[in-house]
Amino acid sequence: HLMTTAHARDQLHFIDVAFDDDGHISAIDDSFLLDAGAYNPFSITCAYNTAAHIRGLFQVPHMRVRGRCVLTNKTFNVPYRGAGRPEGAFAMDRVVYEVARALGKDPLEVLRANLITPEQMPYSRGMPYRDGAEIVYDNGDFPAAFDELVERTGFTAHKARQREELAADDEASRLSRPRRGIGFATYVEGTGIGPFESGSVGLDSTGRVVVRAGSAPHGQSHDTVFSQIVADELGVRPEQVDFRAGDTSVLPYGVGTFASRSAVTAGSAVLRSARKLHLRMRELAGVVLGLDPEDLEVAEHEVRSIADPARRVGFAEVYRLAAPGPQARRPDHLEPGIVDSDFWVPPTVTFGFGLMAASVVVDPRTGFVELEKIWIIHDSGRIINPLVVEGQIQGGVVQGVGAALYEQIVHDPLGQPLTTTLMDYLLPTATEAPEIEQIHLQSVSARNPLGIKGVGEAGTIAPPAAVANAVVDAFAGDLDLDIFDLPLSPSKVFAAVFTARSHQEDPAPAVSAKERKAR
C-alpha cells in the first residue's frame, strides 16, 4: 500500500511578503511546486485548493500565486483530508510569525492585526473558487474567536512564566531545560461543493420512513445525520427512520462523499425531499379525513387534525392510501406511491473557519516534541449532531498531528521508497494523541436550507502550523528557530536549535527590519 497507492501533502513554497512597520501584510507572492507523482488523476485540485485558501482568515489585499504540478516517479498525489488546505495554512501562518520576528513584535499582535473583521463581511477574496463562483466569505467573527482562544489557552500567564524562567536561567539551564511553547494557527475551508446532490424520502408498507442519498458514506455518520433531518421534518424519532445508500436503480444521479460536502449537499437534498413528502402525506390524509391539508400536521408517526388530534391517519395507512388499487384515495394530481425525491444545487461553497492553538514541551537536548494539548475553535454553522461534529474534529486533529510530527514518505536518491511498512512510517496512536478541547461556533449559513457548513476536514488543516509555531514559541526570547519543514522529527528540531544557538554564539552582521523586508 505504501509503495503503490496515493500520497499527498508534498509541496514546496517560495514566498515573498510585503508588510509595514505595524505588521499589516499588504501582499504575498507565492510560487510553489506540488509533487504530482507519476500521473495526476485529480488535475489541479490540490494546487488550486492551496491557492484559494492560503490567505485564510487574513486580509492580505494583494496576492499572486503560481503553482506548478510536477511529474516525478513517485506514486500519484490525491486530495487527502484537507486536500491542499493544510499546506497553504502552514505556509501562511509561518509567514505571519516570520513577519513578527522581522519586526521584533509579538506574533499574536501581528496575527490579530491582519484578521478580517465582522464589519467587512461578506468578504470577497477577488478570485474564483474551483466551482467558478467568486470566493466570498459569508459570515463569521474572526477576531472574537481569536480573542476567546487566546484566553482559553492562558497565553498571557504562559508568556509571563516564560520570561521569568529565562531571567532565572544559567547557561546550563538554557542548554538543557525543557521548553514549553504555545503556537497558534488559522484556517478557512470551502465546504459543500457542487455540482449537486440527490436525496429521496418515502414510506414503506409498515409505515417506516426510508431515506436515500446519492452521497454514500464511508464513516461520516450519514445514517445518523440524515435520519435526524428527516425525523425533525416528519415528526418521528430518528430510530424510526431507515437510511439506505448506493442504490443507483433508485437514485440514478449522485456525486459522492468528499470535500466536506455531504451534510451540506445531500442533507439539503434530503430535507427538500422530506418537505415534499410532508405535503404529499397531508394531501392524502386530507382526502380521508375530509380536511384541508393546511389544517393537518405530521407528528408522532401520524397525520392528524391540528384542531382535533383524535382525527388521525397512521403512516402505514398513508402508504396504503397512496398505493395503486381499490384502496387508493389519492387526489387526482398525485401519482401513485409515497416517495419524493429532490436535488440540491448549491450556489457555491459555504465557508467554515477556525483557529487552533497547540501546547508543546520541547527537549533541547534531543529535539523531542511532546504535544500536551490542542484547543480548536470551529464554526460549522448550525450543528445537526454535536457528537458527530466532535468526532469528525477529533479524528481530523489527530491526523493533522501525524502530519506535524510523524508521517513522512522517505525515498532514496534513486526514488525508491524506504518507508514501506508501518514500522518505518509513523502514525500517531492513542498514546501520542493530545488532550483536545473543542469550542463550537454556529454562524448560520444562508447558502443552504439547513444553515450548515461542512466539518469533515476541518480538524486536519491547522495542526501542522499550530505545532510548528508552538515549537518556535518554546524558545522565544532566547533563540530564533527556523522551522519550515515537516514533519518536526526530533532530528529536525534538534538541528534547528543547534543552528540557532550557533548563530547566537557567532552572530552575523546585524540586519535592520527595513533591510530584511527589502530582502
Coordinates of C-alpha atoms in Angstrom, one line a residue:
H1 CA 0.0 0.0 0.0
L2 CA 2.7 2.5 1.0
M3 CA 4.6 1.7 -2.3
T4 CA 1.8 1.8 -4.8
T5 CA -1.1 3.9 -3.7
A6 CA -1.7 7.6 -3.4
H7 CA 0.3 10.1 -1.4
A8 CA -0.3 13.8 -0.6
R9 CA 1.0 17.0 1.1
D10 CA 4.2 17.2 -0.9
Q11 CA 4.6 20.9 -1.6
L12 CA 7.5 23.3 -1.6
H13 CA 6.7 27.1 -1.2
F14 CA 8.8 30.1 -2.0
I15 CA 7.0 33.2 -0.5
D16 CA 7.8 36.9 -0.6
V17 CA 5.7 39.0 1.7
A18 CA 5.2 42.8 1.9
F19 CA 4.3 44.4 5.2
D20 CA 4.5 47.7 7.1
D21 CA 6.1 48.6 10.4
D22 CA 2.9 47.8 12.3
G23 CA 2.9 44.3 10.8
H24 CA 0.0 44.7 8.4
I25 CA 0.6 42.4 5.5
S26 CA -0.2 44.1 2.2
A27 CA 0.8 41.4 -0.3
I28 CA 2.2 37.9 -0.7
D29 CA 3.8 36.4 -3.8
D30 CA 3.8 32.6 -3.5
S31 CA 5.5 30.3 -6.1
F32 CA 5.1 26.6 -5.1
L33 CA 5.7 23.2 -6.5
L34 CA 3.4 20.2 -5.9
D35 CA 4.9 16.8 -6.5
A36 CA 2.1 15.1 -8.5
G37 CA 3.9 11.8 -8.7
A38 CA 3.9 9.6 -11.8
Y39 CA 0.5 10.8 -13.0
N40 CA -2.1 13.3 -11.9
P41 CA -5.7 11.8 -11.7
F42 CA -7.1 14.9 -9.9
S43 CA -5.6 17.5 -12.2
I44 CA -5.0 20.8 -10.2
T45 CA -7.5 20.1 -7.3
C46 CA -4.9 20.2 -4.5
A47 CA -2.8 23.0 -6.1
Y48 CA -5.9 25.2 -6.6
N49 CA -7.2 24.5 -3.1
T50 CA -3.9 25.7 -1.7
A51 CA -4.1 28.9 -3.8
A52 CA -7.8 29.5 -2.9
H53 CA -7.2 29.1 0.8
I54 CA -3.7 30.3 1.5
R55 CA -4.8 33.7 2.8
G56 CA -7.2 32.1 5.2
L57 CA -8.6 34.5 7.8
F58 CA -6.2 37.3 6.9
Q59 CA -7.0 40.3 4.8
V60 CA -3.8 40.4 2.5
P61 CA -5.4 42.6 -0.2
H62 CA -2.8 41.7 -2.9
M63 CA -1.7 38.2 -3.9
R64 CA 0.0 36.4 -6.6
V65 CA 0.2 32.6 -6.5
R66 CA 1.9 30.4 -9.1
G67 CA 1.5 26.6 -8.5
R68 CA 3.2 24.0 -10.7
C69 CA 2.3 20.3 -10.6
V70 CA 5.5 18.4 -11.3
L71 CA 5.6 14.8 -12.5
T72 CA 8.0 12.5 -10.7
N73 CA 8.5 8.8 -10.4
K74 CA 6.7 8.7 -7.1
T75 CA 3.2 7.4 -6.6
F76 CA 0.5 9.8 -7.6
N77 CA -0.9 12.7 -5.5
V78 CA -4.5 12.9 -4.5
P79 CA -6.8 15.1 -2.3
Y80 CA -6.2 13.6 1.1
R81 CA -8.2 15.0 4.0
G82 CA -7.7 18.8 3.8
A83 CA -6.6 18.5 0.1
G84 CA -4.2 21.4 -0.3
R85 CA -5.5 23.5 2.6
P86 CA -3.1 22.3 5.3
E87 CA -0.2 23.1 3.1
G88 CA -1.4 26.6 2.4
A89 CA -2.4 27.2 6.1
F90 CA 1.1 26.1 7.2
A91 CA 2.8 28.5 4.8
M92 CA 0.7 31.5 5.7
D93 CA 0.7 31.0 9.4
R94 CA 4.5 30.6 9.4
V95 CA 4.8 33.8 7.3
V96 CA 2.8 35.7 10.0
Y97 CA 5.2 34.5 12.6
E98 CA 8.2 35.4 10.4
V99 CA 6.8 38.9 9.9
A100 CA 6.6 39.3 13.7
R101 CA 10.1 38.1 14.0
A102 CA 11.4 40.6 11.4
L103 CA 9.7 43.4 13.3
G104 CA 10.5 42.2 16.8
K105 CA 6.8 42.0 17.6
D106 CA 4.6 39.5 19.4
P107 CA 3.3 37.1 16.7
L108 CA -0.2 37.3 18.2
E109 CA -0.2 41.1 17.7
V110 CA 0.6 40.6 14.0
L111 CA -1.9 37.8 13.6
R112 CA -4.7 39.8 15.1
A113 CA -3.9 42.9 13.2
N114 CA -4.4 41.1 9.9
L115 CA -7.7 39.3 10.6
I116 CA -10.7 40.1 8.6
T117 CA -13.3 41.9 10.8
P118 CA -17.0 41.2 11.0
E119 CA -17.7 44.7 9.7
Q120 CA -16.1 43.6 6.4
M121 CA -18.4 40.6 5.9
P122 CA -19.4 39.4 3.4
Y123 CA -15.7 39.5 2.3
S124 CA -14.6 38.9 -1.3
R125 CA -11.3 37.4 -2.0
G126 CA -11.2 38.7 -5.6
M127 CA -10.7 35.3 -7.2
P128 CA -12.9 32.3 -8.3
Y129 CA -13.3 29.1 -6.3
R130 CA -13.0 25.7 -8.1
D131 CA -16.7 25.9 -8.9
G132 CA -16.2 29.1 -10.9
A133 CA -18.0 31.3 -8.4
E134 CA -16.3 34.2 -6.7
I135 CA -14.8 33.4 -3.3
V136 CA -16.9 35.3 -0.7
Y137 CA -16.8 34.6 3.0
D138 CA -20.4 34.7 4.1
N139 CA -20.1 35.4 7.8
G140 CA -18.1 34.9 11.0
D141 CA -16.3 37.0 13.7
F142 CA -12.7 36.0 13.4
P143 CA -11.2 38.5 15.9
A144 CA -13.7 37.5 18.6
A145 CA -12.9 33.8 18.1
F146 CA -9.2 34.6 18.2
D147 CA -9.6 36.5 21.5
E148 CA -11.5 33.6 23.1
L149 CA -8.9 31.1 22.0
V150 CA -6.1 33.2 23.5
E151 CA -8.0 33.4 26.7
R152 CA -8.7 29.7 26.8
T153 CA -5.0 28.9 26.4
G154 CA -3.9 31.1 29.3
F155 CA -1.3 32.6 26.9
T156 CA -0.7 35.8 28.9
A157 CA 0.3 33.8 32.0
H158 CA 2.3 31.4 29.9
K159 CA 4.4 34.3 28.5
A160 CA 5.0 35.8 31.9
R161 CA 6.2 32.4 33.2
Q162 CA 8.4 32.1 30.2
R163 CA 10.1 35.4 30.8
E164 CA 10.6 34.6 34.5
E165 CA 12.2 31.3 33.6
L166 CA 14.6 32.9 31.1
A167 CA 15.6 35.6 33.5
A168 CA 16.5 32.9 36.1
D169 CA 18.4 30.6 33.7
D170 CA 22.0 30.0 33.9
E171 CA 23.9 28.7 30.9
A172 CA 23.4 25.0 31.9
S173 CA 19.7 25.5 32.2
R174 CA 19.4 27.3 28.9
L175 CA 21.0 24.3 27.2
S176 CA 19.1 21.6 28.9
R177 CA 15.8 22.8 30.4
P178 CA 12.6 21.6 28.7
R179 CA 10.9 24.5 27.0
R180 CA 7.1 24.9 26.8
G181 CA 5.5 26.8 23.9
I182 CA 2.0 27.7 22.7
G183 CA 1.5 28.2 19.0
F184 CA -1.5 29.5 17.0
A185 CA -2.8 28.7 13.6
T186 CA -5.8 29.7 11.5
Y187 CA -7.8 28.2 8.6
V188 CA -10.8 28.7 6.4
E189 CA -12.4 25.9 4.3
G190 CA -14.8 26.0 1.4
T191 CA -17.3 23.2 2.1
G192 CA -20.3 21.7 0.4
I193 CA -19.1 22.0 -3.2
G194 CA -21.5 21.0 -6.0
P195 CA -22.4 20.4 -8.7
F196 CA -25.4 18.8 -7.0
E197 CA -26.5 16.0 -4.7
S198 CA -29.7 13.9 -4.6
G199 CA -32.0 12.6 -2.0
S200 CA -35.3 10.8 -1.5
V201 CA -37.7 10.2 1.4
G202 CA -40.6 7.8 1.4
L203 CA -42.6 5.3 3.5
D204 CA -42.5 1.5 3.4
S205 CA -45.5 -0.7 3.8
T206 CA -45.1 -0.8 7.6
G207 CA -45.1 2.9 7.9
R208 CA -41.3 3.3 8.5
V209 CA -39.6 6.3 6.9
V210 CA -37.0 5.4 4.3
V211 CA -34.2 7.9 3.4
R212 CA -31.8 7.6 0.4
A213 CA -29.0 9.8 -0.7
G214 CA -26.7 10.0 -3.7
S215 CA -23.8 10.5 -1.3
A216 CA -22.7 7.2 0.1
P217 CA -21.0 7.0 3.5
H218 CA -17.6 5.6 4.4
G219 CA -17.7 6.6 8.1
Q220 CA -19.3 10.1 8.1
S221 CA -22.5 9.1 10.1
H222 CA -24.8 9.7 7.2
D223 CA -27.5 7.4 8.7
T224 CA -27.5 9.4 12.0
V225 CA -27.4 12.9 10.5
F226 CA -29.9 12.3 7.6
S227 CA -32.2 10.4 9.9
Q228 CA -32.2 13.4 12.3
I229 CA -33.0 15.8 9.5
V230 CA -35.9 13.8 8.2
A231 CA -37.2 12.9 11.7
D232 CA -37.4 16.6 12.6
E233 CA -39.3 17.4 9.4
L234 CA -41.8 14.4 9.7
G235 CA -42.3 14.4 13.5
V236 CA -40.9 11.0 14.2
R237 CA -37.9 9.7 16.2
P238 CA -34.6 9.1 14.4
E239 CA -34.8 5.4 15.2
Q240 CA -38.0 5.2 13.1
V241 CA -36.0 6.2 10.0
D242 CA -34.0 3.8 7.8
F243 CA -31.1 5.2 5.8
R244 CA -30.0 3.4 2.6
A245 CA -27.3 4.5 0.2
G246 CA -25.6 3.3 -3.0
D247 CA -28.6 2.1 -4.9
T248 CA -28.4 3.7 -8.3
S249 CA -31.5 1.9 -9.5
V250 CA -33.5 4.1 -7.1
L251 CA -31.3 7.3 -7.3
P252 CA -29.5 7.3 -10.6
Y253 CA -28.0 10.7 -10.1
G254 CA -25.4 11.3 -7.4
V255 CA -22.0 12.8 -6.9
G256 CA -20.4 11.4 -3.7
T257 CA -18.8 11.8 -0.4
F258 CA -15.7 14.0 -0.3
A259 CA -14.7 17.7 0.3
S260 CA -16.7 18.2 3.5
R261 CA -19.9 18.2 1.3
S262 CA -22.3 15.5 2.3
A263 CA -24.2 17.2 5.1
V264 CA -24.5 20.4 3.1
T265 CA -25.5 19.0 -0.2
A266 CA -27.1 15.6 0.4
G267 CA -28.5 16.9 3.7
S268 CA -30.2 19.7 1.9
A269 CA -31.5 17.4 -0.8
V270 CA -32.9 15.0 1.8
L271 CA -34.5 18.0 3.6
R272 CA -36.2 19.2 0.4
S273 CA -37.4 15.7 -0.3
A274 CA -38.8 15.4 3.2
R275 CA -40.7 18.7 2.9
K276 CA -42.3 17.4 -0.4
L277 CA -43.3 14.2 1.3
H278 CA -44.7 16.1 4.2
L279 CA -47.0 18.0 1.9
R280 CA -48.0 14.8 0.0
M281 CA -48.9 13.0 3.2
R282 CA -51.1 15.8 4.4
E283 CA -52.9 15.8 1.0
L284 CA -53.5 12.1 1.1
A285 CA -54.8 12.2 4.7
G286 CA -56.9 15.2 4.0
V287 CA -59.0 13.2 1.5
V288 CA -59.8 10.5 4.1
L289 CA -60.4 12.9 6.9
G290 CA -62.3 15.4 4.9
L291 CA -60.0 18.2 5.9
D292 CA -57.9 20.8 4.2
P293 CA -54.2 19.9 4.2
E294 CA -53.5 23.2 5.8
D295 CA -55.5 22.0 8.8
L296 CA -53.3 18.9 9.3
E297 CA -49.9 18.3 10.9
V298 CA -47.5 15.4 10.7
A299 CA -46.3 14.3 14.1
E300 CA -45.8 11.2 16.3
H301 CA -45.9 8.8 13.3
E302 CA -49.3 10.0 12.1
V303 CA -51.1 12.8 10.2
R304 CA -53.7 14.4 12.3
S305 CA -56.0 17.4 12.7
I306 CA -54.5 20.3 14.4
A307 CA -57.8 21.3 16.0
D308 CA -58.9 17.7 16.9
P309 CA -55.9 15.3 17.2
A310 CA -58.2 12.4 17.6
R311 CA -58.9 12.6 13.8
R312 CA -55.7 11.0 12.5
V313 CA -54.2 8.6 10.0
G314 CA -51.1 6.5 10.7
F315 CA -48.1 6.3 8.4
A316 CA -48.9 2.7 7.3
E317 CA -52.4 3.7 6.3
V318 CA -51.0 6.7 4.4
Y319 CA -48.8 4.2 2.5
R320 CA -52.0 2.2 1.5
L321 CA -53.8 5.4 0.5
A322 CA -51.0 6.2 -1.9
A323 CA -50.7 2.7 -3.4
P324 CA -52.4 1.8 -6.7
G325 CA -55.6 -0.3 -6.3
P326 CA -59.1 -0.1 -4.9
Q327 CA -57.9 1.2 -1.5
A328 CA -56.2 4.3 -3.1
R329 CA -57.6 7.6 -2.0
R330 CA -55.4 10.0 -3.9
P331 CA -56.2 13.4 -5.2
D332 CA -56.2 13.4 -9.0
H333 CA -53.0 15.3 -9.3
L334 CA -50.9 12.9 -7.2
E335 CA -49.2 9.9 -8.9
P336 CA -49.3 6.5 -7.1
G337 CA -46.6 6.0 -4.5
I338 CA -45.4 7.6 -1.3
V339 CA -41.9 8.7 -2.1
D340 CA -40.5 12.1 -3.1
S341 CA -37.0 13.0 -4.3
D342 CA -35.2 16.2 -4.9
F343 CA -31.8 17.7 -5.6
W344 CA -29.7 20.4 -4.0
V345 CA -27.6 22.6 -6.4
P346 CA -25.5 24.9 -4.2
P347 CA -25.0 28.4 -5.4
T348 CA -21.3 28.0 -4.3
V349 CA -19.4 26.6 -1.3
T350 CA -20.1 27.8 2.2
F351 CA -17.0 28.7 4.3
G352 CA -16.3 27.1 7.6
F353 CA -13.5 28.6 9.6
G354 CA -11.5 28.0 12.8
L355 CA -8.4 28.8 14.9
M356 CA -6.2 26.4 16.7
A357 CA -3.6 26.5 19.5
A358 CA -1.1 23.8 20.4
S359 CA 0.8 23.5 23.7
V360 CA 4.2 21.6 23.4
V361 CA 7.2 20.8 25.6
V362 CA 10.5 20.6 23.7
D363 CA 13.6 18.9 25.0
P364 CA 16.5 21.0 23.5
R365 CA 18.9 18.1 24.2
T366 CA 17.1 15.7 21.9
G367 CA 14.7 17.8 19.8
F368 CA 11.8 15.6 21.0
V369 CA 8.4 17.4 20.9
E370 CA 5.8 16.4 23.5
L371 CA 2.4 17.6 22.4
E372 CA 0.4 18.4 25.5
K373 CA -2.9 19.9 24.4
I374 CA -4.7 21.3 21.4
W375 CA -7.5 23.9 21.5
I376 CA -9.7 24.4 18.5
I377 CA -12.5 26.9 17.8
H378 CA -14.5 25.9 14.8
D379 CA -17.5 27.3 13.1
S380 CA -19.6 24.7 11.2
G381 CA -22.8 26.7 11.0
R382 CA -25.9 25.1 12.6
I383 CA -24.9 21.9 14.2
I384 CA -27.1 18.9 13.5
N385 CA -25.5 16.4 15.8
P386 CA -22.9 17.7 18.3
L387 CA -21.3 14.2 18.9
V388 CA -20.8 13.7 15.2
V389 CA -19.1 17.1 14.8
E390 CA -16.9 16.5 17.8
G391 CA -15.9 13.1 16.4
Q392 CA -15.1 14.5 13.0
I393 CA -12.9 17.2 14.5
Q394 CA -11.2 14.8 17.0
G395 CA -10.2 12.4 14.2
G396 CA -9.1 15.2 11.9
V397 CA -6.9 16.8 14.6
V398 CA -5.1 13.6 15.3
Q399 CA -4.5 13.2 11.5
G400 CA -3.1 16.7 11.5
V401 CA -0.8 15.8 14.4
G402 CA 0.5 13.0 12.3
A403 CA 1.4 15.4 9.5
A404 CA 3.0 17.8 12.0
L405 CA 5.2 15.3 13.9
Y406 CA 5.3 11.8 12.5
E407 CA 4.2 11.0 8.9
Q408 CA 6.7 11.1 6.0
I409 CA 7.3 9.0 2.9
V410 CA 11.1 8.8 2.6
H411 CA 12.9 7.9 -0.7
D412 CA 16.5 7.1 -1.5
P413 CA 18.4 9.1 -4.1
L414 CA 17.1 6.9 -6.9
G415 CA 13.5 7.5 -5.8
Q416 CA 13.0 4.1 -4.2
P417 CA 10.6 4.3 -1.2
L418 CA 12.2 3.4 2.2
T419 CA 9.2 3.8 4.4
T420 CA 7.4 0.7 3.2
T421 CA 5.9 -0.7 6.4
L422 CA 4.2 0.8 9.5
M423 CA 7.4 0.1 11.3
D424 CA 9.0 2.8 9.2
Y425 CA 6.1 5.1 8.5
L426 CA 5.0 6.5 11.9
L427 CA 1.4 7.2 12.7
P428 CA 0.0 8.8 15.9
T429 CA -1.8 6.4 18.2
A430 CA -3.9 6.9 21.3
T431 CA -0.6 7.3 23.2
E432 CA 0.5 10.3 21.1
A433 CA -2.9 11.9 20.8
P434 CA -3.1 15.0 23.0
E435 CA -5.9 16.3 25.0
I436 CA -8.2 18.2 22.6
E437 CA -10.5 21.0 23.8
Q438 CA -13.2 22.0 21.3
I439 CA -15.1 25.2 21.2
H440 CA -18.0 25.3 18.7
L441 CA -19.4 28.4 16.9
Q442 CA -22.7 28.4 14.9
S443 CA -22.7 31.2 12.4
V444 CA -25.7 30.1 10.3
S445 CA -25.1 29.9 6.6
A446 CA -27.6 31.4 4.2
R447 CA -26.3 29.3 1.3
N448 CA -28.3 26.1 2.1
P449 CA -31.7 25.5 3.7
L450 CA -30.1 23.8 6.8
G451 CA -27.8 26.7 7.6
I452 CA -24.8 24.4 8.0
K453 CA -21.2 24.3 7.0
G454 CA -19.0 21.2 6.4
V455 CA -16.8 19.9 9.1
G456 CA -15.2 16.6 7.8
E457 CA -11.8 18.0 7.0
A458 CA -11.7 21.0 9.5
G459 CA -9.6 19.4 12.2
T460 CA -6.8 18.3 9.8
I461 CA -5.9 21.7 8.4
A462 CA -4.3 23.7 11.3
P463 CA -2.3 21.3 13.5
P464 CA 1.0 21.4 11.4
A465 CA 1.1 25.2 11.7
A466 CA 0.0 25.3 15.3
V467 CA 2.6 22.8 16.4
A468 CA 5.4 24.4 14.4
N469 CA 4.5 27.8 15.9
A470 CA 4.4 26.3 19.3
V471 CA 8.0 24.9 18.9
V472 CA 9.1 28.4 17.8
D473 CA 7.4 30.0 20.8
A474 CA 9.0 27.5 23.2
F475 CA 12.4 29.2 22.5
A476 CA 11.0 32.8 22.2
G477 CA 13.2 35.4 23.9
D478 CA 16.2 33.1 23.7
L479 CA 16.6 31.5 20.2
D480 CA 15.1 32.3 16.8
L481 CA 14.3 28.9 15.3
D482 CA 14.0 28.3 11.5
I483 CA 11.1 25.9 11.3
F484 CA 9.9 25.5 7.8
D485 CA 9.9 21.7 7.1
L486 CA 7.5 19.0 8.2
P487 CA 7.3 16.6 10.0
L488 CA 9.0 18.0 13.1
S489 CA 11.1 15.0 13.9
P490 CA 13.5 15.2 16.8
S491 CA 16.5 15.4 14.4
K492 CA 15.0 18.4 12.6
V493 CA 14.1 20.2 15.8
F494 CA 17.5 19.5 17.3
A495 CA 19.2 20.8 14.2
A496 CA 17.1 24.0 14.3
V497 CA 18.0 24.5 18.0
F498 CA 21.7 23.8 17.3
T499 CA 21.8 26.2 14.3
A500 CA 20.1 29.0 16.2
R501 CA 22.4 28.6 19.1
S502 CA 25.4 28.6 16.8
H503 CA 24.2 31.8 15.2
Q504 CA 23.7 33.3 18.7
E505 CA 27.3 32.5 19.7
D506 CA 28.7 33.7 16.3
P507 CA 26.2 36.3 15.2
A508 CA 26.1 37.5 11.6
P509 CA 26.2 41.3 11.0
A510 CA 23.0 43.0 12.3
V511 CA 20.2 43.4 9.7
S512 CA 17.6 46.1 10.2
A513 CA 13.9 45.3 9.8
K514 CA 13.8 47.5 6.7
E515 CA 16.7 45.7 5.2
R516 CA 15.1 42.4 6.0
K517 CA 11.9 43.5 4.4
A518 CA 13.7 44.6 1.3
R519 CA 15.3 41.1 1.0

